[in-house]
mmCIF file of C-alpha atoms in Angstrom:
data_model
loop_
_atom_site.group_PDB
_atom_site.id
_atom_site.type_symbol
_atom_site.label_atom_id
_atom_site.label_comp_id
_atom_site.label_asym_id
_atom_site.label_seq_id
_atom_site.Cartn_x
_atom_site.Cartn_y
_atom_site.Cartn_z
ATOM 1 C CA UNK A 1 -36.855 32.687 134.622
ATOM 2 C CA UNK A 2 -33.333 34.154 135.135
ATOM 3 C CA UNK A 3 -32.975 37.886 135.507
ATOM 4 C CA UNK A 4 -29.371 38.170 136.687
ATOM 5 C CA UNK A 5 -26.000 38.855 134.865
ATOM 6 C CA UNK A 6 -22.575 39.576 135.644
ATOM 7 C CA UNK A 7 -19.089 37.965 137.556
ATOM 8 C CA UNK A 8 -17.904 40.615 139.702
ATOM 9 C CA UNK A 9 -20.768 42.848 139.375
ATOM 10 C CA UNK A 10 -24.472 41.572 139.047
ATOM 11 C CA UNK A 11 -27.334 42.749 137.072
ATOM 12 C CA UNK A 12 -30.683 41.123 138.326
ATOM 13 C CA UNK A 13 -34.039 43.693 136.011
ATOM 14 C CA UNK A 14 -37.430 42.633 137.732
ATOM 15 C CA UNK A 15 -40.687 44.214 136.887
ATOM 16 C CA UNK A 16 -43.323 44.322 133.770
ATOM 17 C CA UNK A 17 -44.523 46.617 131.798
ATOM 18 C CA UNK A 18 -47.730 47.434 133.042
ATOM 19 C CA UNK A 19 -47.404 46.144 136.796
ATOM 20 C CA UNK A 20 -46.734 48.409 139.559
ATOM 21 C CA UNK A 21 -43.208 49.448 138.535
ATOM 22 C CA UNK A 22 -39.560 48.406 137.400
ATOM 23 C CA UNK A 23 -37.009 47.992 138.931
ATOM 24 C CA UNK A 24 -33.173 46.735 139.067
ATOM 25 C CA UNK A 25 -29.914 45.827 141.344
ATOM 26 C CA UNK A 26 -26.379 46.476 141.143
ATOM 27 C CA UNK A 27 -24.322 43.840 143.432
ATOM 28 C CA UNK A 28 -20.732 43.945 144.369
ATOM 29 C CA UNK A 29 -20.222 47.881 143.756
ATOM 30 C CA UNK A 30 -17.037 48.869 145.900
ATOM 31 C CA UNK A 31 -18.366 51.609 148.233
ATOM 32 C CA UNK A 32 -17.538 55.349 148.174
ATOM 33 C CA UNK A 33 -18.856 55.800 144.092
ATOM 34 C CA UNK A 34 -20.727 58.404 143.531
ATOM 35 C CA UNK A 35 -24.269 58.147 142.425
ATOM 36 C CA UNK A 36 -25.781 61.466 141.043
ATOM 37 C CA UNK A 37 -29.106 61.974 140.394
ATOM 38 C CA UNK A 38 -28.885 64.649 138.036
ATOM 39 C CA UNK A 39 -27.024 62.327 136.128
ATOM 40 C CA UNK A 40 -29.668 59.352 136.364
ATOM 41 C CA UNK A 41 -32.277 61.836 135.120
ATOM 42 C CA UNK A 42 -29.979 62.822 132.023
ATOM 43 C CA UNK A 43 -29.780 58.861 131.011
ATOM 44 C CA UNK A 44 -33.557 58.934 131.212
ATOM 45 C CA UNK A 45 -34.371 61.438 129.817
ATOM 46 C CA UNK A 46 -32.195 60.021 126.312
ATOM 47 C CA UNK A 47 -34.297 57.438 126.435
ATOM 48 C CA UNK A 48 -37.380 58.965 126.801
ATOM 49 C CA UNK A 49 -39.845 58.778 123.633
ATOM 50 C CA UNK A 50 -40.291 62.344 121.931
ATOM 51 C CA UNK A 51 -42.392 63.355 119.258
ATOM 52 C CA UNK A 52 -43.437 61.408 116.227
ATOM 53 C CA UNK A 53 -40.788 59.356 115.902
ATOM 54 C CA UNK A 54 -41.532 57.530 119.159
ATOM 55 C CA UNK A 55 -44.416 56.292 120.874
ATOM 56 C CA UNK A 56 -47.590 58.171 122.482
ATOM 57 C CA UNK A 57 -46.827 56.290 125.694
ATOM 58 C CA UNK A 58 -45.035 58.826 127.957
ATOM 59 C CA UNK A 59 -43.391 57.840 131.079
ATOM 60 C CA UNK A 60 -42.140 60.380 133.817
ATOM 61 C CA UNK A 61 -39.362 57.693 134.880
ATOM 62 C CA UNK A 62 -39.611 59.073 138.477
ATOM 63 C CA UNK A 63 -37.044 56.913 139.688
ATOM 64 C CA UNK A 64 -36.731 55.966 142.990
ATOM 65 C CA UNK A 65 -33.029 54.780 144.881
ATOM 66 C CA UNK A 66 -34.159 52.636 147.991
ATOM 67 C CA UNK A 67 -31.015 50.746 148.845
ATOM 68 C CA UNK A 68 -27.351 51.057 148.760
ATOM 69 C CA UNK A 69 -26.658 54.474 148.956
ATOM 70 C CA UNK A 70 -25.885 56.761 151.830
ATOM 71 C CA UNK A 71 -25.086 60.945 151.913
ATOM 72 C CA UNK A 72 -24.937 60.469 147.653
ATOM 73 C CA UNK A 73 -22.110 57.615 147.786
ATOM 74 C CA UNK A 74 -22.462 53.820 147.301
ATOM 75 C CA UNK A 75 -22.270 51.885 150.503
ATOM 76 C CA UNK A 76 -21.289 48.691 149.241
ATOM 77 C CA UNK A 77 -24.050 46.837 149.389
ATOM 78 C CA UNK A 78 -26.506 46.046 146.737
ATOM 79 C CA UNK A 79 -27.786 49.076 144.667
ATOM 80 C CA UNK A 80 -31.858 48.723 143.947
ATOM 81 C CA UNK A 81 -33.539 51.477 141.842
ATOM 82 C CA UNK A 82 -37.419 51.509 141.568
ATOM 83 C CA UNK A 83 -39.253 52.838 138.632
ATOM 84 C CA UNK A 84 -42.956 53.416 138.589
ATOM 85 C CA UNK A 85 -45.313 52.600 135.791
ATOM 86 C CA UNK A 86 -48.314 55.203 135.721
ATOM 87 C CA UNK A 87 -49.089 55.600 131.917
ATOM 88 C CA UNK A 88 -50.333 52.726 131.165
ATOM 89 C CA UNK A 89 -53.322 51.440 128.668
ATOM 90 C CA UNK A 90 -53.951 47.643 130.036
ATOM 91 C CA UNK A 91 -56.759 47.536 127.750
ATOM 92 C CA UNK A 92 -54.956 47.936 124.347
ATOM 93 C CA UNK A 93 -53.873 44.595 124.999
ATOM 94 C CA UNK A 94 -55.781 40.965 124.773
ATOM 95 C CA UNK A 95 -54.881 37.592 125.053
ATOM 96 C CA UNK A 96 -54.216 34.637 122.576
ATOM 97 C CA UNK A 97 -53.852 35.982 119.313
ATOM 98 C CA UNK A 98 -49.861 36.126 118.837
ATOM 99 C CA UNK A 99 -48.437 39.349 117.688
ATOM 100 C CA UNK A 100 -46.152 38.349 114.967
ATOM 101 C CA UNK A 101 -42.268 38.850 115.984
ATOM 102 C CA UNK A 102 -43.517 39.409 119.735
ATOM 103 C CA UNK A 103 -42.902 37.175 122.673
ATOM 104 C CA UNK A 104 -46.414 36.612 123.037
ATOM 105 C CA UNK A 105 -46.403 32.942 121.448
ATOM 106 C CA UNK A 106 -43.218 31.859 123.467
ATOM 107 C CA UNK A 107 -43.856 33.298 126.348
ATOM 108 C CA UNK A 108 -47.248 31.138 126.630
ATOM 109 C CA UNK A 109 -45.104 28.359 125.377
ATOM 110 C CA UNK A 110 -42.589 28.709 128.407
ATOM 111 C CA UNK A 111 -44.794 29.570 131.170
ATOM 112 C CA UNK A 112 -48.007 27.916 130.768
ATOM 113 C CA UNK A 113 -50.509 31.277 130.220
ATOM 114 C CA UNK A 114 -49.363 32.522 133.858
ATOM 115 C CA UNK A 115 -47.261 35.404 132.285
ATOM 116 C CA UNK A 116 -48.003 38.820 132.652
ATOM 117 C CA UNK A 117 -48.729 40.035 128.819
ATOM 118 C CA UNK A 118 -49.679 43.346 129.575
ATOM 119 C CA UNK A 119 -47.665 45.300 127.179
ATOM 120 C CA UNK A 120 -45.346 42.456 127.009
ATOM 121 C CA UNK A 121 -45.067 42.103 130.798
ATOM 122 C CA UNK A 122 -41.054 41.069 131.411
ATOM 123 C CA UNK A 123 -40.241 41.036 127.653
ATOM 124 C CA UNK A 124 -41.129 44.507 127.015
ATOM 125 C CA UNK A 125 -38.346 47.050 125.931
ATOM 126 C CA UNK A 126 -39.879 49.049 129.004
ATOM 127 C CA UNK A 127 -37.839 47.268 131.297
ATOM 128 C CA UNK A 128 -34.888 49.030 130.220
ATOM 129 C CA UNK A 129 -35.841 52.214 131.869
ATOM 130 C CA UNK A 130 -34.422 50.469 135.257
ATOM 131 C CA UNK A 131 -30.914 49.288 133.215
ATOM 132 C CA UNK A 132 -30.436 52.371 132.109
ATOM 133 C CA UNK A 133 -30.516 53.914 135.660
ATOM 134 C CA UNK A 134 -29.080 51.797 137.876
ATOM 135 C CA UNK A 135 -26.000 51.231 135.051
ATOM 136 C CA UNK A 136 -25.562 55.514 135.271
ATOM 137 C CA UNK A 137 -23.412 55.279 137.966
ATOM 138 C CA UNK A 138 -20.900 52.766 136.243
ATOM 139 C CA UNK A 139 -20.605 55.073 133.018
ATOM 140 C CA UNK A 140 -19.831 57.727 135.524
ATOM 141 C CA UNK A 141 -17.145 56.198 137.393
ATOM 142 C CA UNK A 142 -15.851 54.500 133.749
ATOM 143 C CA UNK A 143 -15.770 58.269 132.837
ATOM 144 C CA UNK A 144 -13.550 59.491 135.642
ATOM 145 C CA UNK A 145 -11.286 56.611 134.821
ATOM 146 C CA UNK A 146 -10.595 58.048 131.113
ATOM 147 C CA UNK A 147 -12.967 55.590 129.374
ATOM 148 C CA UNK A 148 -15.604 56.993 127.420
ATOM 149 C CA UNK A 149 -18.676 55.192 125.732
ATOM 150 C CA UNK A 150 -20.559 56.317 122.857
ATOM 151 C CA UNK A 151 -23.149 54.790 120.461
ATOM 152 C CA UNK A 152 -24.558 56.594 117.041
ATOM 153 C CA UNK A 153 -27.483 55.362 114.681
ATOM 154 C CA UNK A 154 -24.926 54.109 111.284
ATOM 155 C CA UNK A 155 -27.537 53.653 109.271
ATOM 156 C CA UNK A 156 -31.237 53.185 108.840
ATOM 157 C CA UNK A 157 -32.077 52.098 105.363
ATOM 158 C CA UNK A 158 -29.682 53.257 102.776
ATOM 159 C CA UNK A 159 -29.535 56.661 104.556
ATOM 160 C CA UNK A 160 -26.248 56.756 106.928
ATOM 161 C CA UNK A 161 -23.967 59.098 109.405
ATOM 162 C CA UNK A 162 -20.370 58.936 108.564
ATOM 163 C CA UNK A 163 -18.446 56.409 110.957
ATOM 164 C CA UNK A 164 -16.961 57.469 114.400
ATOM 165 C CA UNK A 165 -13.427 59.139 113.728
ATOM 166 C CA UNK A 166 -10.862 56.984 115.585
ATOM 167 C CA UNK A 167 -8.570 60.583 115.647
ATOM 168 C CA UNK A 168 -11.547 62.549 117.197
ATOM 169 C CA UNK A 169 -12.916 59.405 118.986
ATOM 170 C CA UNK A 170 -13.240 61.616 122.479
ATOM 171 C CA UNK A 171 -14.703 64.528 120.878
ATOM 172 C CA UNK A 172 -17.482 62.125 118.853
ATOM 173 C CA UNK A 173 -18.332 60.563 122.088
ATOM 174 C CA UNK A 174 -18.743 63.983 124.146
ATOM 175 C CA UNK A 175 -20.640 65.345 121.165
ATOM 176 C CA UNK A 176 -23.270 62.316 120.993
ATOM 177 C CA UNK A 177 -23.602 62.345 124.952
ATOM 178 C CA UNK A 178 -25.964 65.721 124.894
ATOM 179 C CA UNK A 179 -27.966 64.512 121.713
ATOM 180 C CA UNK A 180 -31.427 63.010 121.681
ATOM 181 C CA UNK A 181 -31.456 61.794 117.870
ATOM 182 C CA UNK A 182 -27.236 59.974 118.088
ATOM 183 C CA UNK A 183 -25.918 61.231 115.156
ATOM 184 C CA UNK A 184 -22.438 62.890 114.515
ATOM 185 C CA UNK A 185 -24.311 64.647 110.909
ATOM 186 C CA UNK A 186 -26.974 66.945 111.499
ATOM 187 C CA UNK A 187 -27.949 66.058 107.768
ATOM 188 C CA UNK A 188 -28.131 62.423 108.425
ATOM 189 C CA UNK A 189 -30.648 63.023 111.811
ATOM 190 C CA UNK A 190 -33.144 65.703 109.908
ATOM 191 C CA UNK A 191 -33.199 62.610 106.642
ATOM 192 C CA UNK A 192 -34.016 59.623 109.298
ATOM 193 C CA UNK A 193 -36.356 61.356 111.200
ATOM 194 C CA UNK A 194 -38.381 62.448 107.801
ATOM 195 C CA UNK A 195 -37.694 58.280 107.320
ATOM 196 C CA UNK A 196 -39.480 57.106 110.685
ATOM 197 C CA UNK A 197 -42.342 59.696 110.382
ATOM 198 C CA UNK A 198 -42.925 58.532 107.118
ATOM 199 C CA UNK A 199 -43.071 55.167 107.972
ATOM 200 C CA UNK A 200 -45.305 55.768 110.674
ATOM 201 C CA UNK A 201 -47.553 57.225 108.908
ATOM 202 C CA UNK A 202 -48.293 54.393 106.913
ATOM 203 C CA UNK A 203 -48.490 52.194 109.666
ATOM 204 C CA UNK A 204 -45.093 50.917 109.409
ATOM 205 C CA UNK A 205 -41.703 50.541 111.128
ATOM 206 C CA UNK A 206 -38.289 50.562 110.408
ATOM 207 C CA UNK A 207 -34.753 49.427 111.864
ATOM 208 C CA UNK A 208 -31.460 49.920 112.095
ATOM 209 C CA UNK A 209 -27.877 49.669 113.189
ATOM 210 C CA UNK A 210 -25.846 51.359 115.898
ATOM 211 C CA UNK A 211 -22.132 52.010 116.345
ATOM 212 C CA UNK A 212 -20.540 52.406 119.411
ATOM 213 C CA UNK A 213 -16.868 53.371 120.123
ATOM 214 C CA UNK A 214 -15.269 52.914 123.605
ATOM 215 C CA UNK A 215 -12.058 55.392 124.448
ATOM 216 C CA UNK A 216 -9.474 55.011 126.264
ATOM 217 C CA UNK A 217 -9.516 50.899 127.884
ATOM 218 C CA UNK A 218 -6.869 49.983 129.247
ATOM 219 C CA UNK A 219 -5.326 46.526 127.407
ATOM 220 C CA UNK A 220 -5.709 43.334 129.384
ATOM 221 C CA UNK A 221 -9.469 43.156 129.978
ATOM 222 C CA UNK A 222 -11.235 39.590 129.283
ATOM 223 C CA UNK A 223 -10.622 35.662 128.914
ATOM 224 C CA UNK A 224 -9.394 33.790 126.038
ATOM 225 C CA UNK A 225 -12.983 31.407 124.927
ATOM 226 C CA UNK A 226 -15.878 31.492 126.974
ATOM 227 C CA UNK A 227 -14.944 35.524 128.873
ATOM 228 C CA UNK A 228 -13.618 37.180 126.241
ATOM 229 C CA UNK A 229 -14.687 40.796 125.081
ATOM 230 C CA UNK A 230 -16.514 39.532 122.520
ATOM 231 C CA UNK A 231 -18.371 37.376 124.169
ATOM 232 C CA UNK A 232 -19.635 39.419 127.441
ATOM 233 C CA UNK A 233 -20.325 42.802 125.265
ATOM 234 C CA UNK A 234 -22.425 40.811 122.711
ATOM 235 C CA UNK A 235 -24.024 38.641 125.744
ATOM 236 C CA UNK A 236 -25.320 42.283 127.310
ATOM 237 C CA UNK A 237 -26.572 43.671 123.810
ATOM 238 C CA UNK A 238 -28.361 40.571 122.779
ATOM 239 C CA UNK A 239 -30.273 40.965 126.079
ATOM 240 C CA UNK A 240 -31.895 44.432 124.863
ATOM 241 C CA UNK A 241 -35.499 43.692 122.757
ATOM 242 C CA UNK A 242 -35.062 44.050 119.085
ATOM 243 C CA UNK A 243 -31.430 43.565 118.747
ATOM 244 C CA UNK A 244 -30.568 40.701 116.066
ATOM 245 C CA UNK A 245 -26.661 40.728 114.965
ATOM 246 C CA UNK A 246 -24.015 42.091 116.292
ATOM 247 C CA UNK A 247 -20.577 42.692 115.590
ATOM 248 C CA UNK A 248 -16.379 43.411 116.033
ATOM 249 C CA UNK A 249 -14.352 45.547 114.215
ATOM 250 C CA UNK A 250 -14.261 44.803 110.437
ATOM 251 C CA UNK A 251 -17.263 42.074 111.753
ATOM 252 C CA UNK A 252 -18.649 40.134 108.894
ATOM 253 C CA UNK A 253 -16.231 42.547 106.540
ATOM 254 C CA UNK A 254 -13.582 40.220 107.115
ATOM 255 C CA UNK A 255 -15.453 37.893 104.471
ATOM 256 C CA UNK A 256 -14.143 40.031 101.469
ATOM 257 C CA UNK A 257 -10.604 40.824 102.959
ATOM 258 C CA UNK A 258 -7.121 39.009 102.837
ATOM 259 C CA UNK A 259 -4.657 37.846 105.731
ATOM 260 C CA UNK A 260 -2.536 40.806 104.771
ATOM 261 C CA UNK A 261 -5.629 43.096 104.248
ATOM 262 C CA UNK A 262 -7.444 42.241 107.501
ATOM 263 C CA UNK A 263 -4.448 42.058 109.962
ATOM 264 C CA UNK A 264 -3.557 44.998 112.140
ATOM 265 C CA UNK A 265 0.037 46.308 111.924
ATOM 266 C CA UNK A 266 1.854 47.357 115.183
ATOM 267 C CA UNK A 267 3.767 49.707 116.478
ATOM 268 C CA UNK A 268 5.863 50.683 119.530
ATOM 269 C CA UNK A 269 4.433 54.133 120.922
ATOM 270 C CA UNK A 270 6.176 57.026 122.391
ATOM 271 C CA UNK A 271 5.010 56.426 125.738
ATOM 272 C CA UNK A 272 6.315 52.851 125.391
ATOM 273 C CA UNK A 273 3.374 51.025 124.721
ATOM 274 C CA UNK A 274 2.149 49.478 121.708
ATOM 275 C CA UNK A 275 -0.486 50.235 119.387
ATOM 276 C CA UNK A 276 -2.104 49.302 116.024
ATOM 277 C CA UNK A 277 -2.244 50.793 112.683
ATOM 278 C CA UNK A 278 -5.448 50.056 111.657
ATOM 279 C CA UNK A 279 -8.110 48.520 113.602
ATOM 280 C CA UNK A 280 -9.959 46.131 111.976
ATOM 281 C CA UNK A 281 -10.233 43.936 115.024
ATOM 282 C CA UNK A 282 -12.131 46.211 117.042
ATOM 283 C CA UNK A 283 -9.765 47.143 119.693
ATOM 284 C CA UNK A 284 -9.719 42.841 121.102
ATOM 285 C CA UNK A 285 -7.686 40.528 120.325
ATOM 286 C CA UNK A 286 -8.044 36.439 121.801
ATOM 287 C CA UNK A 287 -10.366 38.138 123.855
ATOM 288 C CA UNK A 288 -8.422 40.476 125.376
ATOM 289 C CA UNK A 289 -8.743 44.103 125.123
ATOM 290 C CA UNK A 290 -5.454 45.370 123.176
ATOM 291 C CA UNK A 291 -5.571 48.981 123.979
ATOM 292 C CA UNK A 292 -7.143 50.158 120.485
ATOM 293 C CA UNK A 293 -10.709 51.628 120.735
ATOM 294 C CA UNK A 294 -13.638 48.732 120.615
ATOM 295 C CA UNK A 295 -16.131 49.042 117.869
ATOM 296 C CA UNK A 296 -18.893 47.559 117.718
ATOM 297 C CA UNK A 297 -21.814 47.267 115.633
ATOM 298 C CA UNK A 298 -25.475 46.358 116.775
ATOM 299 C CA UNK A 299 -28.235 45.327 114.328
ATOM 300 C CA UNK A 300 -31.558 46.301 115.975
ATOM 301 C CA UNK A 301 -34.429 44.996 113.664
ATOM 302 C CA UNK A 302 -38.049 47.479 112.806
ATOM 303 C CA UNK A 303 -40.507 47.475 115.688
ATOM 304 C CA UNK A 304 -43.024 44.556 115.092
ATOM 305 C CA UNK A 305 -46.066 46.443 116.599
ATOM 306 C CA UNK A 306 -46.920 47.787 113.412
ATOM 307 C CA UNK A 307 -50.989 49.268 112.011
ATOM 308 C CA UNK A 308 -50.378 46.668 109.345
ATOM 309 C CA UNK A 309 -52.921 43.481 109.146
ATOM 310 C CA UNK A 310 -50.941 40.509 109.789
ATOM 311 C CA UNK A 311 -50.964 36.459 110.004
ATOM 312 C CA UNK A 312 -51.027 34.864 113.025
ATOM 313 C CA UNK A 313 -52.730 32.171 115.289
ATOM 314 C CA UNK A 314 -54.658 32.386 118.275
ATOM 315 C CA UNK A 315 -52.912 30.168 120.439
ATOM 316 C CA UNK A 316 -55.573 29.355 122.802
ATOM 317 C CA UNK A 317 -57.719 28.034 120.254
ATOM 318 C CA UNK A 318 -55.258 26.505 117.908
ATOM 319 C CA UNK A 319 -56.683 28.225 114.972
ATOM 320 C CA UNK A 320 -55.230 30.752 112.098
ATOM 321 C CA UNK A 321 -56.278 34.250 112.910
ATOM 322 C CA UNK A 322 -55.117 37.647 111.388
ATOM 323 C CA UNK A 323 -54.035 40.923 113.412
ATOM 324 C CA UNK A 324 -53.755 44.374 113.755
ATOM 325 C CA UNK A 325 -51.349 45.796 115.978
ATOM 326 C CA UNK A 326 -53.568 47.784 118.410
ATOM 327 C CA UNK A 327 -52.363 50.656 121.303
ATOM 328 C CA UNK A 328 -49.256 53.214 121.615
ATOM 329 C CA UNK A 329 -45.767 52.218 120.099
ATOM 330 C CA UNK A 330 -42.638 53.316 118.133
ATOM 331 C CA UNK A 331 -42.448 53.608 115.430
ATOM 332 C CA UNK A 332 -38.460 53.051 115.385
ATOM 333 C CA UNK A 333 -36.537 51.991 118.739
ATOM 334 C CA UNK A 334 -32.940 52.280 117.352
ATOM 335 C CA UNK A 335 -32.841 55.865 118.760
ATOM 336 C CA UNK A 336 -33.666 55.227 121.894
ATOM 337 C CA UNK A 337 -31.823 52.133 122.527
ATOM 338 C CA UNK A 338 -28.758 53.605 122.298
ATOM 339 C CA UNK A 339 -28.622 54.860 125.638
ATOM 340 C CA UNK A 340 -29.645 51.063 126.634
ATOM 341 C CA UNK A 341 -26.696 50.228 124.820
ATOM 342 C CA UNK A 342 -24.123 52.819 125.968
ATOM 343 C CA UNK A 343 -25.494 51.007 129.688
ATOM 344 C CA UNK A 344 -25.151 47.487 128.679
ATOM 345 C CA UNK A 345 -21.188 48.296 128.041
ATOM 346 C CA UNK A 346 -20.621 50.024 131.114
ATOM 347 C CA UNK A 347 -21.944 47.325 132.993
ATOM 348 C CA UNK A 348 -19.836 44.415 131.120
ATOM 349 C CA UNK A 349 -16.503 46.436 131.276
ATOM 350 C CA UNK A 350 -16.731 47.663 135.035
ATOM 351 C CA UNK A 351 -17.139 43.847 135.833
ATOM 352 C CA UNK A 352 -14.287 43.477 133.511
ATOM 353 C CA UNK A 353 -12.638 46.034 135.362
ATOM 354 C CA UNK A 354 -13.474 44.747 138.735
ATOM 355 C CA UNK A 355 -12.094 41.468 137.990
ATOM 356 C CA UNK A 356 -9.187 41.989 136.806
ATOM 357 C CA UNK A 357 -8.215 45.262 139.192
ATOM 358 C CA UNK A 358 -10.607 44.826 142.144
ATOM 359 C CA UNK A 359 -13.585 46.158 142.889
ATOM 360 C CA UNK A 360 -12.070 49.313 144.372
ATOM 361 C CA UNK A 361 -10.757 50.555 140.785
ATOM 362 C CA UNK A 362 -13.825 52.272 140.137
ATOM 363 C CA UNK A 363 -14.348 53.764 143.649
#
């Protein structure tokens, strides 16, 4: 099993849902960064689950940093946060019969019956609680350096915010940064939340898609093929439970557009620089960061634990069974996976950062 991601930086997650606790490690932080608590908690506490919208399962997140940091600054050697799992229900959960769209089936396939399925063990979306902490620092230091990442639901259903406004793009982002429900309408949050309760109450789920916007990167960040922009962000995303599609710019718009439609004119700026008219390619070009905002676009598909009979097969006994979701869960994730999101992209462009400026640039 490989837990670790990242060139310059590395992201290694470790934990399950229902063991002891969580945990992850930053390596190859320059030292002197600041790491602030407060600010840890804040990232937490967005992804928290509140109300009925989310699930009954309600973690304090008391998070715990054990190495790499001395008198509030990063030391330069590896940064390990520890999250502890106290409310757990072990006994929601039994063995063999495959919840439909879960890991359970694949994960038996791929290790044998020796993983932890507790909750989903290592697959679970809990496991981001340790991401999202450990990555805090990053959109911190990103911050300081003018770049700014924010991430809004677009749509859930037919019901939809407006888009992020590429002339406001700083104020969107500052405005989403203090909300629990990521949405740049009021109108749009109070009709999806009356969406997910009502779902919910029938036993359901739904899904989504997310749009996040990152201000102010500087042009020249990536590799042409294998390293490009692309390529890393969508890498990171993919990694978060639920997540399906994802996409660039005009993304899988392109299919209805023209050459002359689709390409983005440009301009010399006052400063001396260059910029684009429109932005249809999502702020990368070959790869490369081009100066222009990214946008991207994340498809995260309806929670599968759902009150719902369902087909399956109990895998221990090779036979056809039926089930019924059982325990605590969401009843939509898109909300809180934002935040995972927001995390994810600090943690591909500092390494972006690092590697093309040094791993000082962010110190």
């Amino acid at each position: 099993m490989k837990n670790s991601f990242g060139d310059s930086l590395i992201l290694t997650l470790f934990g399950e849902s229902h063991g002891k606790m969580i945990g992850a490690t930053l390596d190859g932080l320059a030292p002197g960064m600041e790491v602030d608590g407060r600010s840890i908690r804040a990232a937490l506490d967005l992804r928290r689950p509140r109300g009925a919208i989310s699930t009954a399962r309600s973690e304090a997140d008391e998070f715990e940093i054990v190495s790499g940091v001395f008198n509030g600054k990063t030391t330069g050697t590896p940064l390990t946060i520890l999250i502890p799992n106290a409310d757990t229900r072990s006994g929601d959960y039994s063995y063999g019969v495959a919840r439909p769209s879960h890991a359970d089936l694949t994960a038996f396939i791929k290790y044998h019956g020796f993983e932890d399925y507790r909750g989903g063990g290592h697959f679970s979306g809990r496991l981001t609680a340790a991401v999202v902490a450990v990555c805090a620092p990053l959109r911190d230091a990103l911050r300081k350096k003018g770049i700014g990442i924010g991430t809004h639901i677009l749509r859930i259903g037919e019901l939809r915010d407006r888009n992020f406004d590429e002339s406001n793009l700083t104020g969107d982002i500052e405005a989403l940064s203090a909300k629990f429900f990521p949405v740049l309408e009021d109108e749009a949050a109070e009709a999806m939340t009356r969406r997910i309760e009502e779902e919910a109450g029938a036993g359901d789920s739904v899904g989504g898609i997310l749009e996040t916007a990152v201000a102010g990167l500087p042009a020249g960040l990536g590799e042409p093929f294998f390293d490009s922009v692309e390529s890393r962000l969508a890498h990171a995303v993919f990694s978060v439970p639920a997540v399906k599609g994802v996409e660039f710019g005009a993304g899988f718009g392109f299919a209805d557009m023209t050459g002359s439609a689709a390409n983005d004119p440009i301009r010399v700026s006052p400063d001396g620089g260059f910029y684009t008219v429109t932005n249809h390619s999502g702020g990368i070009n070959g790869g490369i960061s081009n100066g222009m905002p990214i946008l991207m676009r994340t498809a995260v598909k309806p929670t599968p634990s759902i009150r719902i009979e369902q087909d399956t097969v109990n895998f221990l006994t090779g036979e056809n069974a039926v089930t019924e979701v059982r325990g605590r869960h969401d009843p939509a994730i898109i909300h809180r996976a934002r935040i995972v999101v927001d995390s994810l992209c600090a943690f591909v462009l500092a390494d972006l950062m690092t590697a093309r400026f040094g791993t000082d640039c962010l110190a």
